[in-house]
Coordinates of C-alpha atoms in Angstrom, one line a residue:
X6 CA -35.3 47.5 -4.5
X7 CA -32.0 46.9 -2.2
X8 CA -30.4 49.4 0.4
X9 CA -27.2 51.4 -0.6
X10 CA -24.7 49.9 1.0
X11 CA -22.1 52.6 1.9
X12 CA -18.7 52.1 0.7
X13 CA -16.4 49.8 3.1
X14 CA -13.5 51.9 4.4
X15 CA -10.4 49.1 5.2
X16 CA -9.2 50.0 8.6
X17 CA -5.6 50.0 8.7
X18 CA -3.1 49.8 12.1
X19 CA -2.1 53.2 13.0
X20 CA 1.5 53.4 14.3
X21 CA 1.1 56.4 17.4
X22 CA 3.5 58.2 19.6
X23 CA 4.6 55.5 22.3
X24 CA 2.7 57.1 25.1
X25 CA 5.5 57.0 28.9
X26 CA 4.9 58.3 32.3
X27 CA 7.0 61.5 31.0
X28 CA 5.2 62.0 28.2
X29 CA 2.3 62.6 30.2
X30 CA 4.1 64.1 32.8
X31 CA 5.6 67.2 30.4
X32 CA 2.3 67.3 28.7
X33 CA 0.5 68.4 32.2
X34 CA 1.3 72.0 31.5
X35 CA -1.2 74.8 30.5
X36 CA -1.0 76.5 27.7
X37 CA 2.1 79.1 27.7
X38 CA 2.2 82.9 28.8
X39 CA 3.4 85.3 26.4
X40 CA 5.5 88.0 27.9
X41 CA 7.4 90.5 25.6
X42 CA 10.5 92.2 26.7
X43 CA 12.9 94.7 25.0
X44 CA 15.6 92.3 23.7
X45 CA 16.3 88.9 23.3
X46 CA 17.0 87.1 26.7
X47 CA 19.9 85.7 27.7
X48 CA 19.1 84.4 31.2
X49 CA 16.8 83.5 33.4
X50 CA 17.0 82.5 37.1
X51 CA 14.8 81.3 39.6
X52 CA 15.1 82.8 43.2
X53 CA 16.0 79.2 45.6
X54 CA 13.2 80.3 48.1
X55 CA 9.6 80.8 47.9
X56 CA 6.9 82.5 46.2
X57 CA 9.9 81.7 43.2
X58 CA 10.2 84.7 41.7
X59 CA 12.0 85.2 38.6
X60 CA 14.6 86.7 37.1
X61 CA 14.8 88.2 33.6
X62 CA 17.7 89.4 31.7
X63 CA 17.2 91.1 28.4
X64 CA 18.4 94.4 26.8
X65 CA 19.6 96.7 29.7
X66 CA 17.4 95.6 32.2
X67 CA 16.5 93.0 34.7
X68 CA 12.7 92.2 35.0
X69 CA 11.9 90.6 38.6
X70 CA 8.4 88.5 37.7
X71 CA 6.2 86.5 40.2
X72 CA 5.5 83.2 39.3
X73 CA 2.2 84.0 38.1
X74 CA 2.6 87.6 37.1
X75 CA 2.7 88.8 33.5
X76 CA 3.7 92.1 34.3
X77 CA 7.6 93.0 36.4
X78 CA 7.1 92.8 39.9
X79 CA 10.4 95.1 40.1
X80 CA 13.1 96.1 37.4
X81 CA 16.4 97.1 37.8
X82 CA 17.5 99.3 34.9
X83 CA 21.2 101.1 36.2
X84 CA 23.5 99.6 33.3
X85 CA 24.4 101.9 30.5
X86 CA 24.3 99.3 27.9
X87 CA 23.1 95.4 28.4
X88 CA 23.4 93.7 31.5
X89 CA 24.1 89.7 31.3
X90 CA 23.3 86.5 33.5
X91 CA 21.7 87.9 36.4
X92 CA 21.5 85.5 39.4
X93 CA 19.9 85.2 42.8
X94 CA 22.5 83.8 45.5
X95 CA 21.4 80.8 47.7
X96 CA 18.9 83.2 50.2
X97 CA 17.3 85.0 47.2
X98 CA 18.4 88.4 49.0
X99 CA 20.9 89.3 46.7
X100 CA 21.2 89.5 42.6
X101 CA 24.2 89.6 41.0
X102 CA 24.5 90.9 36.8
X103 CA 27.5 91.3 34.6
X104 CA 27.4 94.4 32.0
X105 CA 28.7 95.5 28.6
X106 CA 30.7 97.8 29.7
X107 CA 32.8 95.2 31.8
X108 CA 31.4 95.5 35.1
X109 CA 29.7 94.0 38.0
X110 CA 26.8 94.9 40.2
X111 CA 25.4 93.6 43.1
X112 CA 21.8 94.2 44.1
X113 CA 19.3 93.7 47.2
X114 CA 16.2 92.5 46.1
X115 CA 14.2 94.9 48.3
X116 CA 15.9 98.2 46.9
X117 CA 17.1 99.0 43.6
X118 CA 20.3 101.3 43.7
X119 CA 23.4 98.5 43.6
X120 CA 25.1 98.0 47.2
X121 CA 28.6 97.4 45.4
X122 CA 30.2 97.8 42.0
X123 CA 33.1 95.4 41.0
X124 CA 35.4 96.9 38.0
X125 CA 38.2 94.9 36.8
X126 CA 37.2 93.6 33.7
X127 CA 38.4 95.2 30.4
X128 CA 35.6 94.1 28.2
X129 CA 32.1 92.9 28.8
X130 CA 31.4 90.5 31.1
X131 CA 28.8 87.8 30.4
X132 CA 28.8 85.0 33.2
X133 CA 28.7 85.7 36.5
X134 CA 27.7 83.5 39.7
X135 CA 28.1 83.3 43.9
X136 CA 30.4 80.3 45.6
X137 CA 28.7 78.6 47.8
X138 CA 30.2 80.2 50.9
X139 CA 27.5 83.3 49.6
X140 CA 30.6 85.9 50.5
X141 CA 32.2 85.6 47.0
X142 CA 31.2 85.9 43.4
X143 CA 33.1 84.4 40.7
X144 CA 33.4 86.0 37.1
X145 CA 34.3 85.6 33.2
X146 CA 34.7 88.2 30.4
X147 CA 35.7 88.6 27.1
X148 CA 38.8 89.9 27.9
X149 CA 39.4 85.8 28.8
X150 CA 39.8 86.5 32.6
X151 CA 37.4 84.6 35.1
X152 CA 38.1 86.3 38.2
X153 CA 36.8 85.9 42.2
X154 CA 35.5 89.5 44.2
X155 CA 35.0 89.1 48.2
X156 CA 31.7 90.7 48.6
X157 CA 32.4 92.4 52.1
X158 CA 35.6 94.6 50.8
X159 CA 34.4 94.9 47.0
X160 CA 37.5 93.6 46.1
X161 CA 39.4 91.1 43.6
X162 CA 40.6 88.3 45.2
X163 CA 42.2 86.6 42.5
X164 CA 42.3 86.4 38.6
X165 CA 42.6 83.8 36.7
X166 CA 43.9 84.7 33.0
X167 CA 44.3 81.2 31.6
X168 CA 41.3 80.7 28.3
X169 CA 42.6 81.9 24.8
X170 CA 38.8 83.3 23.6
X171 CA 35.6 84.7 25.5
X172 CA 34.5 83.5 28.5
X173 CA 30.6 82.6 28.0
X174 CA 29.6 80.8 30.6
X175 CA 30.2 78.8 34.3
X176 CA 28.5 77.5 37.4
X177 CA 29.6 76.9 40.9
X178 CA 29.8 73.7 43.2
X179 CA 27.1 73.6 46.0
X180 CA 29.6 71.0 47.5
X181 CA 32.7 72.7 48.0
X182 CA 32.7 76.6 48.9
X183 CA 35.9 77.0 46.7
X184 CA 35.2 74.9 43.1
X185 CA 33.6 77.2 40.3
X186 CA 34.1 76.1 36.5
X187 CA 34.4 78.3 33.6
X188 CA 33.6 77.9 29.6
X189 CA 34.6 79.5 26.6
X190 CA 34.8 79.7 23.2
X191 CA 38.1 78.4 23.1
X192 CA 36.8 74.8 23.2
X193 CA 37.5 74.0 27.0
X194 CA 35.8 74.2 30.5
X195 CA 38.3 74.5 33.0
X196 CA 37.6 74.0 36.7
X197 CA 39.5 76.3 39.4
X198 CA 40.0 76.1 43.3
X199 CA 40.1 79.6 44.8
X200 CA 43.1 78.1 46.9
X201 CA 45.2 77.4 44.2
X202 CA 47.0 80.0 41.6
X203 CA 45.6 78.0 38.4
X204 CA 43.4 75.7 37.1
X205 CA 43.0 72.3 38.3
X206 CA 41.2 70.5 35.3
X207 CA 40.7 71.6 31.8
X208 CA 38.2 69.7 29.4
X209 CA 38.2 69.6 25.4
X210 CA 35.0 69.9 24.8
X211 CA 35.8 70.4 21.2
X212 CA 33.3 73.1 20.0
X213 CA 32.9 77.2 21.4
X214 CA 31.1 76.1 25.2
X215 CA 27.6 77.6 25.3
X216 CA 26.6 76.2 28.3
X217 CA 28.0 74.1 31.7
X218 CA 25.9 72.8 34.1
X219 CA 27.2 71.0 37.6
X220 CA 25.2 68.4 39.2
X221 CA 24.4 68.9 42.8
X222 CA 26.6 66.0 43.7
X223 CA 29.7 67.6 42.3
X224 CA 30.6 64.8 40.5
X225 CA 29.0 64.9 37.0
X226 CA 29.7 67.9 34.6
X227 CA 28.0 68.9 31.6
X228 CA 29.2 71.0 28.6
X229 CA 27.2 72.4 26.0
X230 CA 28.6 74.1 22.6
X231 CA 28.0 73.2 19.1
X232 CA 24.8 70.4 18.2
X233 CA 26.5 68.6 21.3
X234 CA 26.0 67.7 24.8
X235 CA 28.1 65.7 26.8
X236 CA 28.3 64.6 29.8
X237 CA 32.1 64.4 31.9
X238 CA 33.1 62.4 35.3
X239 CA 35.2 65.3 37.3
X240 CA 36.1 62.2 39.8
X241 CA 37.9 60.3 37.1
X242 CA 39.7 63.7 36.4
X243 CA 37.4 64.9 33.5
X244 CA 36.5 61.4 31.5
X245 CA 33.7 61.6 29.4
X246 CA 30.9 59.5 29.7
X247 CA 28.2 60.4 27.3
X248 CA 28.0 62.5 24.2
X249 CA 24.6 63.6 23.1
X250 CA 24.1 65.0 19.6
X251 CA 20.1 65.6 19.2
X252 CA 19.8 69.4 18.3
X253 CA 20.1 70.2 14.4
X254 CA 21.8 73.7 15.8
X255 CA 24.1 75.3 18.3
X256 CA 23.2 74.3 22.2
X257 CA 22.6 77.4 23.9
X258 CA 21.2 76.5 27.7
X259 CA 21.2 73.4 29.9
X260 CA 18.9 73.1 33.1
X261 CA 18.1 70.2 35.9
X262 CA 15.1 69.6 37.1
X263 CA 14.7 69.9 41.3
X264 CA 15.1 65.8 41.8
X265 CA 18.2 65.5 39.4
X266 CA 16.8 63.2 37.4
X267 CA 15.9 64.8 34.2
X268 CA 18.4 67.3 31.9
X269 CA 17.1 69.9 29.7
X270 CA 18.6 71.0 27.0
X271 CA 17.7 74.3 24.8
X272 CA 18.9 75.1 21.5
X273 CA 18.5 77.6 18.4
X274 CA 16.9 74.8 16.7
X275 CA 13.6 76.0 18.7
X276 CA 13.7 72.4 20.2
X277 CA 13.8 72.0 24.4
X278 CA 14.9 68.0 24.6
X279 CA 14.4 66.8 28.0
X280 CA 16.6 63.5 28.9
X281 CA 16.9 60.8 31.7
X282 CA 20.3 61.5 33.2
X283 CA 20.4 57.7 34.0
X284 CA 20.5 56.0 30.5
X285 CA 20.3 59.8 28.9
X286 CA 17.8 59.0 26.2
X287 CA 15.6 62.0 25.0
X288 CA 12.2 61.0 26.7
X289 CA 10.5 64.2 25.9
X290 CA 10.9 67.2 23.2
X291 CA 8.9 70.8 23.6
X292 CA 9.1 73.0 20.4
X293 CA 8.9 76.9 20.0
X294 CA 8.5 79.6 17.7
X295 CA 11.8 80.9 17.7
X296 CA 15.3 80.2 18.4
X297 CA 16.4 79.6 22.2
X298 CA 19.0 81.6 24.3
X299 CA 18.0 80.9 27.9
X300 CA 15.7 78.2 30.0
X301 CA 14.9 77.8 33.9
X302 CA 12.8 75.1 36.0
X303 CA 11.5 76.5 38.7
X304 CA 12.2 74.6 42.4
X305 CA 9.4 72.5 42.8
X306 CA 8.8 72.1 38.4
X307 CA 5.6 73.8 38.4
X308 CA 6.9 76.4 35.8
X309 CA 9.0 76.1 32.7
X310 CA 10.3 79.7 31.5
X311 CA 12.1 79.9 28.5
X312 CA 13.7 83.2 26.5
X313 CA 13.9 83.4 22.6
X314 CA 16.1 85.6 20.7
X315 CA 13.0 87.5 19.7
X316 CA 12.7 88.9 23.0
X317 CA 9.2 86.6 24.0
X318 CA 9.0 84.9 26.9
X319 CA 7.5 81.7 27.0
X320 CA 6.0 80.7 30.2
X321 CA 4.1 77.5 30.8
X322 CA 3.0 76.6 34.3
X323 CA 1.8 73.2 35.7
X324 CA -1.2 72.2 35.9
X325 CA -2.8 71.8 39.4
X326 CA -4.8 68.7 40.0
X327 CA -8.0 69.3 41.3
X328 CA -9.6 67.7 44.2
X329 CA -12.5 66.3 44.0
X330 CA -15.5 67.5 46.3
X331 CA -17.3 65.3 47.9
X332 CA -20.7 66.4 47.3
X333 CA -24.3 64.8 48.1
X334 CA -25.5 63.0 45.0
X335 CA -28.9 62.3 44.6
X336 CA -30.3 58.5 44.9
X337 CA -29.8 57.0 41.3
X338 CA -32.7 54.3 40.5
X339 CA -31.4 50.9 41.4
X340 CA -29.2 48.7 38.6
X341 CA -32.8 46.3 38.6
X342 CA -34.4 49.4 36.9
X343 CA -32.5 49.3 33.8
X344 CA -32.2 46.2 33.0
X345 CA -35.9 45.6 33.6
X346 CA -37.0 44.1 30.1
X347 CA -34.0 43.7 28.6
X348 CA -34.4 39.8 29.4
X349 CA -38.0 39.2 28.0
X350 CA -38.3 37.0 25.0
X351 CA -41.4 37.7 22.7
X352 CA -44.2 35.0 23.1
X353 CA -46.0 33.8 19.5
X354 CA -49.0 36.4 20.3
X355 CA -46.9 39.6 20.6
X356 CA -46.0 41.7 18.0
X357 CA -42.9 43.3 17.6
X358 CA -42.3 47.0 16.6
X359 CA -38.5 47.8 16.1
X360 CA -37.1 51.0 15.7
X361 CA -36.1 52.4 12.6
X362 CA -32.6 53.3 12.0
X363 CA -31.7 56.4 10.3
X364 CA -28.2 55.8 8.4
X365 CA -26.9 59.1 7.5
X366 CA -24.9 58.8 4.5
X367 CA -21.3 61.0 3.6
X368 CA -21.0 62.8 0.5
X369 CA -19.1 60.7 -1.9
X370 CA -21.7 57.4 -0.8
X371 CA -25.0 60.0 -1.7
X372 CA -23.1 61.0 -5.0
X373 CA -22.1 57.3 -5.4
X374 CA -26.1 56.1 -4.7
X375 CA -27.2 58.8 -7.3
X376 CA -24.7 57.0 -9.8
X377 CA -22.3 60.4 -10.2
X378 CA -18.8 58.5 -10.6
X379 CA -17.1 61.6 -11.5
X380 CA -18.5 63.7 -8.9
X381 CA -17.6 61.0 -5.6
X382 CA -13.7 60.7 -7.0
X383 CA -13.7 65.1 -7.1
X384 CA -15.3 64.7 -3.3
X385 CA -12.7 62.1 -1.7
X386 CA -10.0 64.3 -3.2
X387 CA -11.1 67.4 -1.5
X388 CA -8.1 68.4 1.0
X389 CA -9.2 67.3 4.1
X390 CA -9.7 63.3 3.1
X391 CA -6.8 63.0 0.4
X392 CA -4.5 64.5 2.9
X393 CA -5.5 63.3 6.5
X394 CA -7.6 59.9 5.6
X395 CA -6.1 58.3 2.1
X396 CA -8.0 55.1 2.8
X397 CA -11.2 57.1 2.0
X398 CA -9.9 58.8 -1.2
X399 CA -8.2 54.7 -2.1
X400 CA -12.0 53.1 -1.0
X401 CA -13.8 55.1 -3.4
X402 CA -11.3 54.6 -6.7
X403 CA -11.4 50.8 -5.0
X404 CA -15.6 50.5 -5.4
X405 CA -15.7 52.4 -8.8
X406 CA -13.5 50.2 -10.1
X407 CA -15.3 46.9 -8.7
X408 CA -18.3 48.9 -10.4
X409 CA -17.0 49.5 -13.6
X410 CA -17.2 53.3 -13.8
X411 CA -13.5 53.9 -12.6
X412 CA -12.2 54.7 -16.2
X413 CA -15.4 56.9 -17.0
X414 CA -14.8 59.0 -13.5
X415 CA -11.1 59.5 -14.5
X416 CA -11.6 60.7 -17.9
X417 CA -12.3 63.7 -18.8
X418 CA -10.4 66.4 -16.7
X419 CA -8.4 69.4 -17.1
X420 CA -5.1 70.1 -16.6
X421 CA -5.9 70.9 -12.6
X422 CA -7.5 68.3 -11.9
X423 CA -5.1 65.6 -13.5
X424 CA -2.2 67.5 -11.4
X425 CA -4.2 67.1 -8.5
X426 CA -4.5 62.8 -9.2
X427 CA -1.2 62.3 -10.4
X428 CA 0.5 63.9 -7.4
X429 CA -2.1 61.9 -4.9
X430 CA -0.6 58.7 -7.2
X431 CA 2.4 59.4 -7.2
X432 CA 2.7 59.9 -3.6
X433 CA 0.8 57.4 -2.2
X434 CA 1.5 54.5 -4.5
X435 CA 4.6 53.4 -3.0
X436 CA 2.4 52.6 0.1
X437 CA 1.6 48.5 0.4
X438 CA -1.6 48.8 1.7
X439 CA -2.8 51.6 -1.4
X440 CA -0.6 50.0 -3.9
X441 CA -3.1 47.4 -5.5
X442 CA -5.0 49.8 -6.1
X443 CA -3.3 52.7 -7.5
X444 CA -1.2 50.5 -10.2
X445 CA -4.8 50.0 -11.6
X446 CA -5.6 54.0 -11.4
X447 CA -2.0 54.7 -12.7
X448 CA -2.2 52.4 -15.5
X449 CA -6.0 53.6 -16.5
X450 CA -4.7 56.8 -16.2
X451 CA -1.6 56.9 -18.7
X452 CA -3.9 54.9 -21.0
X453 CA -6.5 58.0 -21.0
X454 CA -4.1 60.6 -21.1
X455 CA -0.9 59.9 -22.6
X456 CA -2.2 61.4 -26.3
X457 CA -2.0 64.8 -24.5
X458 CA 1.6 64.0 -23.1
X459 CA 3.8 67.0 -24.0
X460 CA 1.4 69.5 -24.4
X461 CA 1.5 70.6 -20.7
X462 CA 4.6 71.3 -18.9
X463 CA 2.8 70.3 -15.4
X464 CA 1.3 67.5 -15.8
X465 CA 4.0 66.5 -17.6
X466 CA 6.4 66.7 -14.4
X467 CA 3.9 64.8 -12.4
X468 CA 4.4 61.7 -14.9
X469 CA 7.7 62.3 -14.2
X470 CA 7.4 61.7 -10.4
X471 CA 5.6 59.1 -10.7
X472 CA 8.3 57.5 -13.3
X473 CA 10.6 58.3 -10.3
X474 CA 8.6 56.6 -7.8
X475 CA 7.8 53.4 -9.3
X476 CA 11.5 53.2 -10.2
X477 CA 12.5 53.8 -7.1
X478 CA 10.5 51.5 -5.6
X479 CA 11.1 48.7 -7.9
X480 CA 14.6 49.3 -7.2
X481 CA 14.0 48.7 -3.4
X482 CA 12.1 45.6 -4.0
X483 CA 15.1 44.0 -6.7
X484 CA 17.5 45.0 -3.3
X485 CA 15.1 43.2 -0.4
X486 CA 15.0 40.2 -2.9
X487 CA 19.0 40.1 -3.0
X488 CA 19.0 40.2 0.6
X489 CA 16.2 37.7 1.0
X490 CA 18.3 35.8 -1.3
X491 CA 21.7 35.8 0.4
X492 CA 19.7 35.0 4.1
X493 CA 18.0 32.2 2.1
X494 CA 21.6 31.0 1.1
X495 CA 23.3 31.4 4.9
X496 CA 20.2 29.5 6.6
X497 CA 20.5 27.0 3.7
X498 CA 24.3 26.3 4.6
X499 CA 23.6 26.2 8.5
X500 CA 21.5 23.6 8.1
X501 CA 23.4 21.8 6.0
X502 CA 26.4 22.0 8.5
X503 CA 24.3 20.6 11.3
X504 CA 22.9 17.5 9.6
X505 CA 26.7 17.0 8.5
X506 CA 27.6 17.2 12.4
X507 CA 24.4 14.3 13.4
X508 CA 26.0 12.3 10.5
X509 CA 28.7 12.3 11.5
X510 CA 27.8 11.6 15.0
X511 CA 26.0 8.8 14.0
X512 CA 28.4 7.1 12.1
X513 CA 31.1 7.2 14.8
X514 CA 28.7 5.2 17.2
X515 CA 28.0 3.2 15.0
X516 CA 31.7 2.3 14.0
X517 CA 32.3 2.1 17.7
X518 CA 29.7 -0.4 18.7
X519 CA 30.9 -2.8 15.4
X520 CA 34.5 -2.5 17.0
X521 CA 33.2 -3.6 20.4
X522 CA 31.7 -6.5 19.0
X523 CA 34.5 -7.9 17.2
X524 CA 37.0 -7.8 20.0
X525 CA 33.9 -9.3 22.1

């Protein structure tokens, strides 16, 4: 009696993720931290010098974390109501937060009572930063003032009154000690000079501005509000260069990495997109539980910290590549000791004993060697192979029916069980490499079971879908012939045209040379 030969799954060409040096690059982090914190965050900021510590805005209080720290290192909790956008200055000695209640305070890292208090604002104030000079702090409120405080007095040096809506965000130039840039819901970013009495640029960025971000150059700008983020020349006087559009929902957060070259973006879509500021194509994508309000990089990217409206922290840190120890191995047996043998060829005397194979054998090929049709199609559409490998499920129907015992295995079911074919049909047939086969299982089974047509609504509706599907299909196919027809047509009359042209060529030297020859 003949072996059972197990059932020949076709191998098909998979089409994976394109795998890049950033994919593996982003992928190097652990798995995140989960901190939970009292509301939902609105910022986070990294201090500029080492260990890195962090700082967290949410509800009414400021969480200080160290970079590997799950628990506040220090908190800051004076505000009556919620404190906004707190953020170190360039020597990480000083924090400055906005508040509800409309104003400012100014912190030292190594106590906790504020060392000044700036009121001027009206209404609550939700972005504020430090100049590069370290001596001032810019600010914006929803009273649609962005003003500039001189640290050493306390006092206002200068308001500027000039958006029509709430002032959400800004940022300040690490070039020039005077430049900070503002932007609100009003639809612009507008860029002031503490030297002049107004603005000096204003930019349409056409949707309520979530988010603006300055390169360290000073020369590039980028605005986010709405599913957009684009990019503007401030040289060129505001001209933008790039408009990206990859979130499905409102931009809330932009961050750089520490060389420049990469852009994150996060949005309430729970995406993070991560782009090449040089041809500013998406080149990596994180995705999160929940919708996205804030996002940091630390200096050196070794930690990615990102806050969700439910108040969780995310916190993934880089992984550190390990060095390997040189340790003392033990002698391994020369290379001559394995292969010792492998050479010899058997002389007429010897016998041979070869080792016997065990071939173990999956469930549908036992039930198949045992002759139980029905039984091998119910095991290949189990979940787990009619879901993840089709080719198995399509193999199987593909052997019963070379064997005959394909219409026997499909007869027979209940209402289940014909639900659960007719939706694998109907969803994989329009598949070239599964159709062949499914048009025969289709047609065997609306043969078997179209008597019993109308007497249950569900499997009713799944003839339907598969109605739909074929249709659609066929549809697809009359269109690519059409096209395949009309390219057939223009290739046709291209090559018509350019045997016309070698005619023609041909003739005329051949009129010319009869010409010659006649004056001659």
């Amino acid at each position: 009696m003949a072996t059972y030969k197990p059932v020949v799954v076709q191998a098909f060409p998979k089409l994976g993720e394109r795998i890049t040096q950033d994919t593996v690059y982003w992928r190097g982090y652990k798995t995140p931290v989960q901190i939970k914190e009292f509301g939902a965050v609105n910022k986070i900021d990294f201090s500029p010098v080492p260990p890195y510590n962090y700082a967290v805005t949410a509800s009414s209080r400021i969480h200080i974390y160290g970079r590997y720290s799950q628990e506040p290192i220090k908190t800051f909790s004076r505000f009556k109501d919620a404190a906004y956008c707190a953020t170190y200055r360039d020597d990480g000695n000083l924090l400055v937060a906005g508040s509800e209640e409309g104003s400012i305070r100014l912190f030292d890292i190594s106590g906790r009572a504020p060392l000044r208090q700036f009121d001027g604002h009206s209404k609550a104030v939700h972005v504020v930063g430090f100049l590069s000079d370290k001596y001032r702090i810019f600010s914006g409120g929803d009273d649609y003032s962005s003003n500039l405080w001189d640290i050493p007095s306390g006092t206002e040096i200068v308001s500027y009154s000039e958006h029509t809506d709430y002032v959400r965000c800004g940022c300040a130039s690490k070039v020039n000690a005077d430049v900070f840039i503002t932007g609100s819901y009003d639809h612009t970013v507008k860029l002031f000079d503490a030297r002049t009495k107004s603005s000096v640029m204003t930019i349409e960025h056409g949707q309520p501005v979530e988010s603006v971000l300055l390169f360290p150059s000073g020369g590039l700008l980028v605005s986010a509000g709405g599913r957009y983020v684009k990019v503007w020349d401030v040289l060129k006087g505001g001209q933008l260069l790039v408009s990206l559009k990859n979130h499905h929902k409102t931009v809330t957060c932009l961050c750089l990495n520490s060389s420049g070259q990469r852009l994150l973006s996060g949005s309430l879509d729970r995406h993070v997109k991560i782009y090449s500021t040089t041809s500013y194509k998406v080149v990596h994508s994180f995705n999160y539980a929940t919708s996205i309000l804030s996002l940091a990089l630390s200096p050196e990217d070794e930690t990615i910290v990102v806050g969700m409206t439910n108040g969780v922290l995310n916190v993934k840190h880089r992984k550190r590549e390990e060095k390997k120890e040189k340790s003392q191995k033990k002698r391994q047996p020369a290379y001559r000791t394995y292969v010792k043998g492998r050479t010899y060829m058997p002389k007429q005397e010897d016998f041979c004993v070869s080792k016997p194979v065990k071939r173990v054998l999956r469930k549908y090929d036992k039930l198949l060697k045992s002759f139980q049709s029905s039984k091998a199609l119910d095991a290949v559409l189990e979940p787990p192979i009619r879901l993840y490998t089709p080719e198995v499920t399509v193999a199987v129907m593909q052997e019963l029916h070379r064997r005959g015992t394909l219409r026997s295995a499909l007869a027979g079911r209940d209402e289940k069980q014909i639900n659960l074919l007719l939706t694998f049909v109907a969803r994989r047939v329009i598949e070239p490499r599964f159709t062949p086969v499914l048009v025969t299982v289709a047609d065997i089974i609306t043969d078997i079971y179209q008597p019993v047509v109308g007497q249950s609504a569900i499997v009713d509706r799944q003839f339907l879908r598969l109605q739909e599907a074929i249709g659609k299909e066929i549809d697809y196919q009359e269109e690519l012939l059409e096209v395949l027809g009309m390219m057939d047509t223009l290739f046709a009359t291209f090559t018509k045209k350019r045997a016309t042209c070698l005619e023609e060529n041909k003739s005329n030297g051949l009129t010319e040379t009869i010409e010659t020859n006649i004056n001659n």
